[in-house]
PDB file of C-alpha atoms in Angstrom:
ATOM      1  CA  MET U  28       0.000   0.000   0.000  1.00  0.00           C
ATOM      2  CA  PRO U  29       1.150   3.521  -0.804  1.00  0.00           C
ATOM      3  CA  ILE U  30       1.999   6.630   1.089  1.00  0.00           C
ATOM      4  CA  CYS U  31      -0.052   9.714   1.631  1.00  0.00           C
ATOM      5  CA  ALA U  32       1.619  13.062   2.080  1.00  0.00           C
ATOM      6  CA  LEU U  33      -0.161  16.319   2.708  1.00  0.00           C
ATOM      7  CA  LEU U  34       0.741  19.975   2.494  1.00  0.00           C
ATOM      8  CA  ALA U  35      -1.209  22.293   4.777  1.00  0.00           C
ATOM      9  CA  PRO U  36      -0.418  26.000   5.081  1.00  0.00           C
ATOM     10  CA  LEU U  37      -1.101  27.319   8.557  1.00  0.00           C
ATOM     11  CA  LYS U  38      -1.808  30.972   7.718  1.00  0.00           C
ATOM     12  CA  ALA U  39      -4.803  32.248   5.782  1.00  0.00           C
ATOM     13  CA  PRO U  40      -5.215  31.842   2.914  1.00  0.00           C
ATOM     14  CA  SER U  41      -3.884  28.353   3.366  1.00  0.00           C
ATOM     15  CA  VAL U  42      -3.631  25.069   1.479  1.00  0.00           C
ATOM     16  CA  PHE U  43      -3.286  21.370   2.183  1.00  0.00           C
ATOM     17  CA  LEU U  44      -1.524  19.115  -0.270  1.00  0.00           C
ATOM     18  CA  GLY U  45      -1.586  15.331  -0.066  1.00  0.00           C
ATOM     19  CA  PHE U  46       0.087  12.311  -1.593  1.00  0.00           C
ATOM     20  CA  GLU U  47      -1.220   8.743  -1.628  1.00  0.00           C
ATOM     21  CA  PRO U  48       1.266   5.875  -2.104  1.00  0.00           C
ATOM     22  CA  SER U  49       2.074   3.787  -5.086  1.00  0.00           C
ATOM     23  CA  THR U  50       0.368   0.512  -5.900  1.00  0.00           C
ATOM     24  CA  ASN U  51       2.822  -1.407  -3.740  1.00  0.00           C
ATOM     25  CA  CYS U  52       4.639  -0.588  -0.550  1.00  0.00           C
ATOM     26  CA  ARG U  53       8.100  -1.236  -1.884  1.00  0.00           C
ATOM     27  CA  GLY U  54       7.666   1.428  -4.548  1.00  0.00           C
ATOM     28  CA  GLY U  55       5.762   3.925  -2.430  1.00  0.00           C
ATOM     29  CA  THR U  56       8.659   5.690  -0.735  1.00  0.00           C
ATOM     30  CA  LEU U  57      10.620   5.967  -3.974  1.00  0.00           C
ATOM     31  CA  LEU U  58       7.685   7.606  -5.719  1.00  0.00           C
ATOM     32  CA  VAL U  59       7.200  10.069  -2.885  1.00  0.00           C
ATOM     33  CA  GLN U  60      10.864  11.031  -3.153  1.00  0.00           C
ATOM     34  CA  LYS U  61      10.480  11.470  -6.902  1.00  0.00           C
ATOM     35  CA  LEU U  62       7.451  13.702  -6.518  1.00  0.00           C
ATOM     36  CA  LEU U  63       8.857  15.827  -3.731  1.00  0.00           C
ATOM     37  CA  THR U  64      12.172  16.221  -5.541  1.00  0.00           C
ATOM     38  CA  SER U  65      10.319  17.413  -8.633  1.00  0.00           C
ATOM     39  CA  MET U  66       8.282  19.832  -6.546  1.00  0.00           C
ATOM     40  CA  ARG U  67      11.389  21.108  -4.810  1.00  0.00           C
ATOM     41  CA  LYS U  68      12.993  21.969  -8.147  1.00  0.00           C
ATOM     42  CA  LEU U  69       9.869  23.762  -9.330  1.00  0.00           C
ATOM     43  CA  VAL U  70       9.267  25.661  -6.126  1.00  0.00           C
ATOM     44  CA  LEU U  71      12.789  27.045  -5.844  1.00  0.00           C
ATOM     45  CA  THR U  72      12.388  29.308  -8.872  1.00  0.00           C
ATOM     46  CA  GLY U  73       9.335  31.363  -9.710  1.00  0.00           C
ATOM     47  CA  PHE U  74       8.169  34.638 -11.175  1.00  0.00           C
ATOM     48  CA  ILE U  75       4.705  36.193 -11.206  1.00  0.00           C
ATOM     49  CA  LEU U  76       3.394  38.117 -14.210  1.00  0.00           C
ATOM     50  CA  THR U  77       0.935  40.834 -13.179  1.00  0.00           C
ATOM     51  CA  GLY U  78      -0.253  42.869 -16.139  1.00  0.00           C
ATOM     52  CA  ASP U  79       2.705  44.740 -17.610  1.00  0.00           C
ATOM     53  CA  VAL U  80       4.735  44.275 -14.439  1.00  0.00           C
ATOM     54  CA  VAL U  81       7.002  41.341 -13.788  1.00  0.00           C
ATOM     55  CA  ALA U  82       7.040  40.740 -10.042  1.00  0.00           C
ATOM     56  CA  PHE U  83       9.886  38.616  -8.742  1.00  0.00           C
ATOM     57  CA  GLU U  84       9.097  36.561  -5.677  1.00  0.00           C
ATOM     58  CA  ASN U  85      10.915  33.743  -4.007  1.00  0.00           C
ATOM     59  CA  ARG U  86       8.325  30.984  -4.023  1.00  0.00           C
ATOM     60  CA  SER U  87      10.484  28.876  -1.757  1.00  0.00           C
ATOM     61  CA  ALA U  88      10.211  31.506   0.963  1.00  0.00           C
ATOM     62  CA  ALA U  89       6.425  31.583   0.607  1.00  0.00           C
ATOM     63  CA  ILE U  90       6.201  27.796   0.845  1.00  0.00           C
ATOM     64  CA  ARG U  91       8.480  27.718   3.896  1.00  0.00           C
ATOM     65  CA  GLU U  92       6.385  30.399   5.563  1.00  0.00           C
ATOM     66  CA  LEU U  93       2.912  29.090   4.806  1.00  0.00           C
ATOM     67  CA  VAL U  94       2.925  25.380   3.964  1.00  0.00           C
ATOM     68  CA  THR U  95       3.218  22.370   6.233  1.00  0.00           C
ATOM     69  CA  LEU U  96       3.977  19.011   4.651  1.00  0.00           C
ATOM     70  CA  ARG U  97       1.946  16.185   6.186  1.00  0.00           C
ATOM     71  CA  ILE U  98       2.895  12.683   5.126  1.00  0.00           C
ATOM     72  CA  TYR U  99       0.241  10.037   5.739  1.00  0.00           C
ATOM     73  CA  HIS U 100       2.486   7.003   5.492  1.00  0.00           C
ATOM     74  CA  LYS U 101       1.166   3.564   4.592  1.00  0.00           C
ATOM     75  CA  CYS U 102       4.408   1.723   3.814  1.00  0.00           C
ATOM     76  CA  GLY U 103       6.444   2.309   6.921  1.00  0.00           C
ATOM     77  CA  GLY U 104       7.486  -1.189   7.901  1.00  0.00           C
ATOM     78  CA  TYR U 105       6.842  -2.889  11.222  1.00  0.00           C
ATOM     79  CA  GLY U 106       7.897  -1.896  14.696  1.00  0.00           C
ATOM     80  CA  THR U 107       8.020   1.420  16.489  1.00  0.00           C
ATOM     81  CA  GLY U 108      11.749   1.810  15.957  1.00  0.00           C
ATOM     82  CA  VAL U 109      11.522   1.377  12.179  1.00  0.00           C
ATOM     83  CA  ARG U 110       8.685   3.847  11.906  1.00  0.00           C
ATOM     84  CA  GLU U 111      10.304   6.432  14.144  1.00  0.00           C
ATOM     85  CA  ALA U 112      13.511   6.229  12.120  1.00  0.00           C
ATOM     86  CA  GLU U 113      11.622   6.659   8.852  1.00  0.00           C
ATOM     87  CA  SER U 114       9.653   9.589  10.262  1.00  0.00           C
ATOM     88  CA  GLU U 115      12.798  11.300  11.457  1.00  0.00           C
ATOM     89  CA  ARG U 116      14.467  10.762   8.085  1.00  0.00           C
ATOM     90  CA  LEU U 117      11.566  12.375   6.237  1.00  0.00           C
ATOM     91  CA  ARG U 118      11.358  15.301   8.655  1.00  0.00           C
ATOM     92  CA  THR U 119      15.094  15.930   8.379  1.00  0.00           C
ATOM     93  CA  GLU U 120      15.176  15.672   4.595  1.00  0.00           C
ATOM     94  CA  TRP U 121      12.176  17.863   3.866  1.00  0.00           C
ATOM     95  CA  GLY U 122      12.144  20.150   6.897  1.00  0.00           C
ATOM     96  CA  PRO U 123      14.196  22.921   5.204  1.00  0.00           C
ATOM     97  CA  TYR U 124      11.580  23.347   2.470  1.00  0.00           C
ATOM     98  CA  PHE U 125       8.392  23.669   4.524  1.00  0.00           C
ATOM     99  CA  LEU U 126       7.115  25.399   7.627  1.00  0.00           C
ATOM    100  CA  ASP U 127       6.850  21.995   9.273  1.00  0.00           C
ATOM    101  CA  VAL U 128       6.927  18.331   8.258  1.00  0.00           C
ATOM    102  CA  ASP U 129       4.666  15.852   9.998  1.00  0.00           C
ATOM    103  CA  VAL U 130       4.498  12.072   9.492  1.00  0.00           C
ATOM    104  CA  ARG U 131       1.524   9.972  10.499  1.00  0.00           C
ATOM    105  CA  TYR U 132       1.029   6.248   9.829  1.00  0.00           C
ATOM    106  CA  VAL U 133      -2.274   4.814   8.598  1.00  0.00           C
ATOM    107  CA  ASP U 134      -2.829   1.056   8.902  1.00  0.00           C
ATOM    108  CA  ASP U 135      -5.630  -0.741   7.043  1.00  0.00           C
ATOM    109  CA  VAL U 136      -7.367  -4.012   7.831  1.00  0.00           C
ATOM    110  CA  LEU U 137      -7.309  -4.595   4.064  1.00  0.00           C
ATOM    111  CA  ARG U 138      -5.908  -2.435   1.335  1.00  0.00           C
ATOM    112  CA  ALA U 139      -7.587   0.982   1.311  1.00  0.00           C
ATOM    113  CA  ASP U 140      -4.956   3.150  -0.406  1.00  0.00           C
ATOM    114  CA  ASP U 141      -5.988   6.807  -0.763  1.00  0.00           C
ATOM    115  CA  ASP U 142      -9.391   6.290   0.854  1.00  0.00           C
ATOM    116  CA  SER U 143      -8.078   5.711   4.372  1.00  0.00           C
ATOM    117  CA  ALA U 144      -5.232   8.208   4.005  1.00  0.00           C
ATOM    118  CA  TYR U 145      -7.418  11.084   2.814  1.00  0.00           C
ATOM    119  CA  LEU U 146     -10.207  10.313   5.275  1.00  0.00           C
ATOM    120  CA  ALA U 147      -7.753  10.058   8.167  1.00  0.00           C
ATOM    121  CA  PHE U 148      -6.419  13.517   7.368  1.00  0.00           C
ATOM    122  CA  ILE U 149      -9.900  15.036   7.212  1.00  0.00           C
ATOM    123  CA  ILE U 150     -10.813  13.477  10.555  1.00  0.00           C
ATOM    124  CA  ASP U 151      -7.544  14.590  12.157  1.00  0.00           C
ATOM    125  CA  TRP U 152      -7.899  18.212  11.012  1.00  0.00           C
ATOM    126  CA  TYR U 153     -11.656  18.676  10.572  1.00  0.00           C
ATOM    127  CA  GLU U 154     -11.870  21.420  13.188  1.00  0.00           C
ATOM    128  CA  ASP U 155      -8.729  23.192  11.934  1.00  0.00           C
ATOM    129  CA  LEU U 156      -8.708  22.728   8.165  1.00  0.00           C
ATOM    130  CA  PRO U 157      -6.650  25.026   5.951  1.00  0.00           C
ATOM    131  CA  GLU U 158      -8.580  27.166   3.487  1.00  0.00           C
ATOM    132  CA  TYR U 159      -7.652  24.862   0.621  1.00  0.00           C
ATOM    133  CA  THR U 160      -6.613  21.237   0.788  1.00  0.00           C
ATOM    134  CA  VAL U 161      -4.780  19.526  -2.076  1.00  0.00           C
ATOM    135  CA  PHE U 162      -4.782  15.721  -2.056  1.00  0.00           C
ATOM    136  CA  LEU U 163      -2.225  13.839  -4.157  1.00  0.00           C
ATOM    137  CA  HIS U 164      -0.762  10.383  -4.657  1.00  0.00           C
ATOM    138  CA  ALA U 165       2.937   9.754  -4.364  1.00  0.00           C
ATOM    139  CA  ASP U 166       2.939   8.986  -8.088  1.00  0.00           C
ATOM    140  CA  ALA U 167       1.221  12.263  -8.959  1.00  0.00           C
ATOM    141  CA  PRO U 168       3.526  12.931 -11.955  1.00  0.00           C
ATOM    142  CA  GLU U 169       1.960   9.906 -13.643  1.00  0.00           C
ATOM    143  CA  HIS U 170      -1.512  11.448 -13.391  1.00  0.00           C
ATOM    144  CA  ILE U 171      -1.050  15.218 -13.592  1.00  0.00           C
ATOM    145  CA  PRO U 172      -0.213  16.696 -17.015  1.00  0.00           C
ATOM    146  CA  SER U 173       2.412  19.048 -15.577  1.00  0.00           C
ATOM    147  CA  LEU U 174       3.751  19.604 -12.071  1.00  0.00           C
ATOM    148  CA  GLU U 175       3.615  23.333 -12.813  1.00  0.00           C
ATOM    149  CA  LEU U 176      -0.171  22.941 -12.650  1.00  0.00           C
ATOM    150  CA  LEU U 177       0.258  21.695  -9.092  1.00  0.00           C
ATOM    151  CA  THR U 178       2.865  24.167  -7.861  1.00  0.00           C
ATOM    152  CA  ASP U 179       1.158  27.148  -9.512  1.00  0.00           C
ATOM    153  CA  SER U 180      -2.165  26.171  -7.926  1.00  0.00           C
ATOM    154  CA  VAL U 181      -0.636  25.777  -4.464  1.00  0.00           C
ATOM    155  CA  TYR U 182       1.154  29.094  -4.794  1.00  0.00           C
ATOM    156  CA  ALA U 183      -1.994  30.839  -6.037  1.00  0.00           C
ATOM    157  CA  ALA U 184      -3.929  29.456  -3.074  1.00  0.00           C
ATOM    158  CA  ILE U 185      -1.474  30.595  -0.406  1.00  0.00           C
ATOM    159  CA  ARG U 186      -1.281  34.069  -2.000  1.00  0.00           C
ATOM    160  CA  GLY U 187      -5.062  34.417  -2.358  1.00  0.00           C
ATOM    161  CA  PHE U 188      -5.040  34.490  -6.166  1.00  0.00           C
ATOM    162  CA  LEU U 189      -7.630  31.760  -6.766  1.00  0.00           C
ATOM    163  CA  PRO U 190     -11.118  32.799  -7.946  1.00  0.00           C
ATOM    164  CA  SER U 191     -13.560  32.807  -5.049  1.00  0.00           C
ATOM    165  CA  GLY U 192     -15.882  30.316  -6.713  1.00  0.00           C
ATOM    166  CA  ILE U 193     -13.416  27.429  -6.785  1.00  0.00           C
ATOM    167  CA  GLY U 194     -14.620  24.826  -4.294  1.00  0.00           C
ATOM    168  CA  PHE U 195     -13.268  21.683  -5.891  1.00  0.00           C
ATOM    169  CA  VAL U 196     -11.011  20.906  -8.847  1.00  0.00           C
ATOM    170  CA  HIS U 197      -9.308  17.765 -10.147  1.00  0.00           C
ATOM    171  CA  PHE U 198      -5.646  17.876 -11.219  1.00  0.00           C
ATOM    172  CA  ALA U 199      -5.499  14.533 -13.065  1.00  0.00           C
ATOM    173  CA  HIS U 200      -5.725  14.462 -16.856  1.00  0.00           C
ATOM    174  CA  ASN U 201      -7.759  11.281 -17.400  1.00  0.00           C
ATOM    175  CA  TYR U 202     -11.464  12.135 -17.662  1.00  0.00           C
ATOM    176  CA  VAL U 203     -13.530   8.961 -17.500  1.00  0.00           C
ATOM    177  CA  LEU U 204     -16.829   8.536 -19.341  1.00  0.00           C
ATOM    178  CA  LEU U 205     -18.271   5.728 -17.269  1.00  0.00           C
ATOM    179  CA  ASP U 206     -21.179   5.185 -19.666  1.00  0.00           C
ATOM    180  CA  TRP U 207     -18.887   4.779 -22.692  1.00  0.00           C
ATOM    181  CA  GLY U 208     -20.394   2.236 -25.088  1.00  0.00           C
ATOM    182  CA  CYS U 209     -23.366   1.444 -22.862  1.00  0.00           C
ATOM    183  CA  ASP U 210     -25.814   2.636 -25.516  1.00  0.00           C
ATOM    184  CA  GLN U 211     -24.518  -0.082 -27.853  1.00  0.00           C
ATOM    185  CA  ARG U 212     -23.209  -2.941 -25.698  1.00  0.00           C
ATOM    186  CA  LYS U 213     -24.697  -4.839 -22.805  1.00  0.00           C
ATOM    187  CA  ASP U 214     -21.228  -5.709 -21.502  1.00  0.00           C
ATOM    188  CA  CYS U 215     -19.943  -2.110 -21.273  1.00  0.00           C
ATOM    189  CA  GLU U 216     -17.759  -1.305 -18.266  1.00  0.00           C
ATOM    190  CA  GLY U 217     -20.331   0.956 -16.629  1.00  0.00           C
ATOM    191  CA  ARG U 218     -22.904  -1.826 -16.658  1.00  0.00           C
ATOM    192  CA  GLN U 219     -20.398  -4.368 -15.321  1.00  0.00           C
ATOM    193  CA  LEU U 220     -19.491  -2.079 -12.400  1.00  0.00           C
ATOM    194  CA  GLU U 221     -23.076  -1.102 -11.632  1.00  0.00           C
ATOM    195  CA  PRO U 222     -23.912  -3.619  -8.855  1.00  0.00           C
ATOM    196  CA  GLU U 223     -20.695  -3.051  -6.870  1.00  0.00           C
ATOM    197  CA  PHE U 224     -20.750   0.723  -7.384  1.00  0.00           C
ATOM    198  CA  SER U 225     -24.388   0.908  -6.307  1.00  0.00           C
ATOM    199  CA  THR U 226     -23.614  -0.966  -3.084  1.00  0.00           C
ATOM    200  CA  LEU U 227     -20.603   1.223  -2.315  1.00  0.00           C
ATOM    201  CA  TRP U 228     -22.572   4.420  -2.955  1.00  0.00           C
ATOM    202  CA  LYS U 229     -25.437   3.395  -0.686  1.00  0.00           C
ATOM    203  CA  ARG U 230     -23.083   2.320   2.114  1.00  0.00           C
ATOM    204  CA  VAL U 231     -20.921   5.438   2.016  1.00  0.00           C
ATOM    205  CA  PHE U 232     -23.739   7.979   1.668  1.00  0.00           C
ATOM    206  CA  GLY U 233     -26.384   6.101   3.643  1.00  0.00           C
ATOM    207  CA  ALA U 234     -28.695   6.262   0.621  1.00  0.00           C
ATOM    208  CA  SER U 235     -31.529   3.996  -0.488  1.00  0.00           C
ATOM    209  CA  VAL U 236     -30.843   4.585  -4.191  1.00  0.00           C
ATOM    210  CA  ALA U 237     -27.678   5.097  -6.238  1.00  0.00           C
ATOM    211  CA  PRO U 238     -26.868   6.830  -9.530  1.00  0.00           C
ATOM    212  CA  SER U 239     -26.369   4.650 -12.589  1.00  0.00           C
ATOM    213  CA  LEU U 240     -22.957   4.454 -14.257  1.00  0.00           C
ATOM    214  CA  ALA U 241     -24.406   2.862 -17.388  1.00  0.00           C
ATOM    215  CA  ALA U 242     -26.954   5.660 -17.736  1.00  0.00           C
ATOM    216  CA  GLY U 243     -24.234   8.302 -17.487  1.00  0.00           C
ATOM    217  CA  HIS U 244     -25.358   9.754 -14.158  1.00  0.00           C
ATOM    218  CA  VAL U 245     -21.742   9.913 -12.903  1.00  0.00           C
ATOM    219  CA  ASN U 246     -18.607  11.089 -14.712  1.00  0.00           C
ATOM    220  CA  ALA U 247     -15.335  12.299 -13.205  1.00  0.00           C
ATOM    221  CA  TYR U 248     -11.561  12.342 -13.490  1.00  0.00           C
ATOM    222  CA  CYS U 249      -9.782   9.250 -12.285  1.00  0.00           C
ATOM    223  CA  CYS U 250      -7.025   8.850  -9.750  1.00  0.00           C
ATOM    224  CA  VAL U 251      -8.147  11.292  -7.036  1.00  0.00           C
ATOM    225  CA  GLN U 252      -5.628  14.142  -7.268  1.00  0.00           C
ATOM    226  CA  PHE U 253      -7.664  17.203  -6.335  1.00  0.00           C
ATOM    227  CA  MET U 254      -8.000  20.467  -4.428  1.00  0.00           C
ATOM    228  CA  VAL U 255     -10.913  21.257  -2.087  1.00  0.00           C
ATOM    229  CA  HIS U 256     -11.994  24.342  -0.165  1.00  0.00           C
ATOM    230  CA  ARG U 257     -12.623  23.687   3.532  1.00  0.00           C
ATOM    231  CA  SER U 258     -16.252  24.860   3.206  1.00  0.00           C
ATOM    232  CA  ARG U 259     -16.864  21.939   0.846  1.00  0.00           C
ATOM    233  CA  ILE U 260     -15.328  19.419   3.243  1.00  0.00           C
ATOM    234  CA  ARG U 261     -17.534  20.777   6.021  1.00  0.00           C
ATOM    235  CA  LEU U 262     -20.680  20.331   3.969  1.00  0.00           C
ATOM    236  CA  ARG U 263     -20.690  16.950   5.695  1.00  0.00           C
ATOM    237  CA  PRO U 264     -20.243  16.333   9.421  1.00  0.00           C
ATOM    238  CA  LYS U 265     -17.091  14.775  10.803  1.00  0.00           C
ATOM    239  CA  SER U 266     -19.100  11.629  11.549  1.00  0.00           C
ATOM    240  CA  PHE U 267     -19.577  11.111   7.796  1.00  0.00           C
ATOM    241  CA  TYR U 268     -15.813  10.820   7.292  1.00  0.00           C
ATOM    242  CA  GLU U 269     -15.437   8.653  10.399  1.00  0.00           C
ATOM    243  CA  HIS U 270     -18.024   6.297   8.940  1.00  0.00           C
ATOM    244  CA  GLY U 271     -16.122   6.319   5.637  1.00  0.00           C
ATOM    245  CA  LEU U 272     -12.821   5.485   7.322  1.00  0.00           C
ATOM    246  CA  ALA U 273     -14.444   2.577   9.151  1.00  0.00           C
ATOM    247  CA  TYR U 274     -15.984   1.327   5.914  1.00  0.00           C
ATOM    248  CA  PHE U 275     -12.785   1.475   3.850  1.00  0.00           C
ATOM    249  CA  GLY U 276      -9.916   1.243   6.307  1.00  0.00           C
ATOM    250  CA  THR U 277     -10.449   0.037   9.844  1.00  0.00           C
ATOM    251  CA  THR U 278     -12.794  -2.816   8.877  1.00  0.00           C
ATOM    252  CA  ALA U 279     -13.096  -5.134   5.858  1.00  0.00           C
ATOM    253  CA  GLU U 280     -16.657  -3.995   5.178  1.00  0.00           C
ATOM    254  CA  SER U 281     -15.933  -2.463   1.756  1.00  0.00           C
ATOM    255  CA  TYR U 282     -14.579  -5.843   0.600  1.00  0.00           C
ATOM    256  CA  HIS U 283     -17.307  -7.924   2.217  1.00  0.00           C
ATOM    257  CA  ARG U 284     -19.949  -5.904   0.392  1.00  0.00           C
ATOM    258  CA  LEU U 285     -18.470  -6.808  -2.995  1.00  0.00           C
ATOM    259  CA  PHE U 286     -19.686 -10.389  -2.505  1.00  0.00           C
ATOM    260  CA  PRO U 287     -23.445 -11.036  -2.465  1.00  0.00           C
ATOM    261  CA  VAL U 288     -23.511 -13.338   0.583  1.00  0.00           C
ATOM    262  CA  GLY U 289     -21.481 -13.926   3.723  1.00  0.00           C
ATOM    263  CA  ARG U 290     -18.309 -12.088   4.654  1.00  0.00           C
ATOM    264  CA  VAL U 291     -16.034 -13.101   1.816  1.00  0.00           C
ATOM    265  CA  VAL U 292     -12.846 -11.342   0.710  1.00  0.00           C
ATOM    266  CA  ARG U 293     -11.662 -12.259  -2.780  1.00  0.00           C
ATOM    267  CA  LYS U 294      -7.947 -12.161  -3.554  1.00  0.00           C
ATOM    268  CA  ALA U 295      -8.641 -10.493  -6.897  1.00  0.00           C
ATOM    269  CA  ASP U 296     -10.400  -7.601  -5.149  1.00  0.00           C
ATOM    270  CA  VAL U 297      -7.494  -7.028  -2.761  1.00  0.00           C
ATOM    271  CA  PHE U 298      -4.872  -7.055  -5.519  1.00  0.00           C
ATOM    272  CA  GLY U 299      -7.142  -5.009  -7.770  1.00  0.00           C
ATOM    273  CA  ARG U 300      -8.006  -2.523  -5.011  1.00  0.00           C
ATOM    274  CA  THR U 301     -11.642  -2.779  -6.079  1.00  0.00           C
ATOM    275  CA  PRO U 302     -13.237  -0.564  -3.382  1.00  0.00           C
ATOM    276  CA  GLY U 303     -10.682   2.178  -3.996  1.00  0.00           C
ATOM    277  CA  GLN U 304     -11.087   1.933  -7.771  1.00  0.00           C
ATOM    278  CA  LEU U 305     -14.844   2.381  -7.428  1.00  0.00           C
ATOM    279  CA  ALA U 306     -14.476   5.177  -4.870  1.00  0.00           C
ATOM    280  CA  MET U 307     -12.468   7.287  -7.329  1.00  0.00           C
ATOM    281  CA  TYR U 308     -15.775   8.441  -8.770  1.00  0.00           C
ATOM    282  CA  ILE U 309     -17.487   9.552  -5.565  1.00  0.00           C
ATOM    283  CA  TRP U 310     -15.009  12.048  -4.044  1.00  0.00           C
ATOM    284  CA  HIS U 311     -16.327  14.999  -6.034  1.00  0.00           C
ATOM    285  CA  ALA U 312     -19.855  14.124  -4.904  1.00  0.00           C
ATOM    286  CA  MET U 313     -18.693  14.046  -1.273  1.00  0.00           C
ATOM    287  CA  PHE U 314     -17.568  17.643  -1.679  1.00  0.00           C
ATOM    288  CA  GLY U 315     -20.710  19.056  -3.271  1.00  0.00           C
ATOM    289  CA  GLU U 316     -20.003  18.833  -7.001  1.00  0.00           C
ATOM    290  CA  ALA U 317     -22.523  17.703  -9.606  1.00  0.00           C
ATOM    291  CA  LEU U 318     -22.520  13.934 -10.098  1.00  0.00           C
ATOM    292  CA  LYS U 319     -21.727  14.444 -13.775  1.00  0.00           C
ATOM    293  CA  LEU U 320     -18.589  16.486 -13.174  1.00  0.00           C
ATOM    294  CA  PRO U 321     -17.787  18.835 -16.080  1.00  0.00           C
ATOM    295  CA  ARG U 322     -14.331  18.899 -17.601  1.00  0.00           C
ATOM    296  CA  ARG U 323     -12.018  21.499 -16.059  1.00  0.00           C
ATOM    297  CA  GLN U 324     -12.051  23.749 -19.121  1.00  0.00           C
ATOM    298  CA  GLN U 325     -15.854  23.830 -19.025  1.00  0.00           C
ATOM    299  CA  ALA U 326     -16.374  24.275 -15.299  1.00  0.00           C
ATOM    300  CA  TRP U 327     -15.991  28.070 -15.045  1.00  0.00           C
ATOM    301  CA  VAL U 328     -16.839  29.187 -18.573  1.00  0.00           C
TER     302      VAL U 328
END
């Protein structure tokens, strides 16, 4: 299971940035290093263009003053000593670049990847959320078209340059049409996923009905790399996220519900991360966006 790292500025306007681990623990730390190294290079140099004036500002100084890096670690090895050593290593290595570096371990009953990491952060900081929170995987460069999109967005948030209407935005580039081909084929992916997605939706939201993937009720970007305003997170009570963490992370319920009877966990679902794959398409709904999420370039036209 991967790692989750989070950036959270402590002064208004502030931002939180997060990373979820790679698809296996052995690769998770390496990918986090790759991402943070890339970010470090981008953050160290930066200029702002304001009209006809070129304003020079040290972005590194702004990040060090306003952004805390929070790493929600899911591949830390066993034993207190191993984890403490890893935490100290990360704090020492990245401390010079941020206001503070914090490491917190998240353990799952079964594989929950970004679901348990993101939910754990929200629960931990619900009463003291930054103005903006950015959630990322450790392998973010594989999903985001350009890291400049990430660093520019974080910088704009901590300097108050974001439009006031932005409550939620995806950073990933892969927009998924879940109803693709369902008007022509009975075996389309949306129809195949319908029973499991419907169960997950009802369990997470406490609903009696669920939107249909095959009918095109839900569309979104994949891979859960996004930014959220704290007002959107607080649209739902803390208990909602606590219920979500129990469903995905601290119990095996999300796996049990994939099987029609009994309390069965299938090996294919664990290796395929089935609950997490299905949950990719509900995060925007958690935070108050339309079920059929518009593409980024259409959202504020």
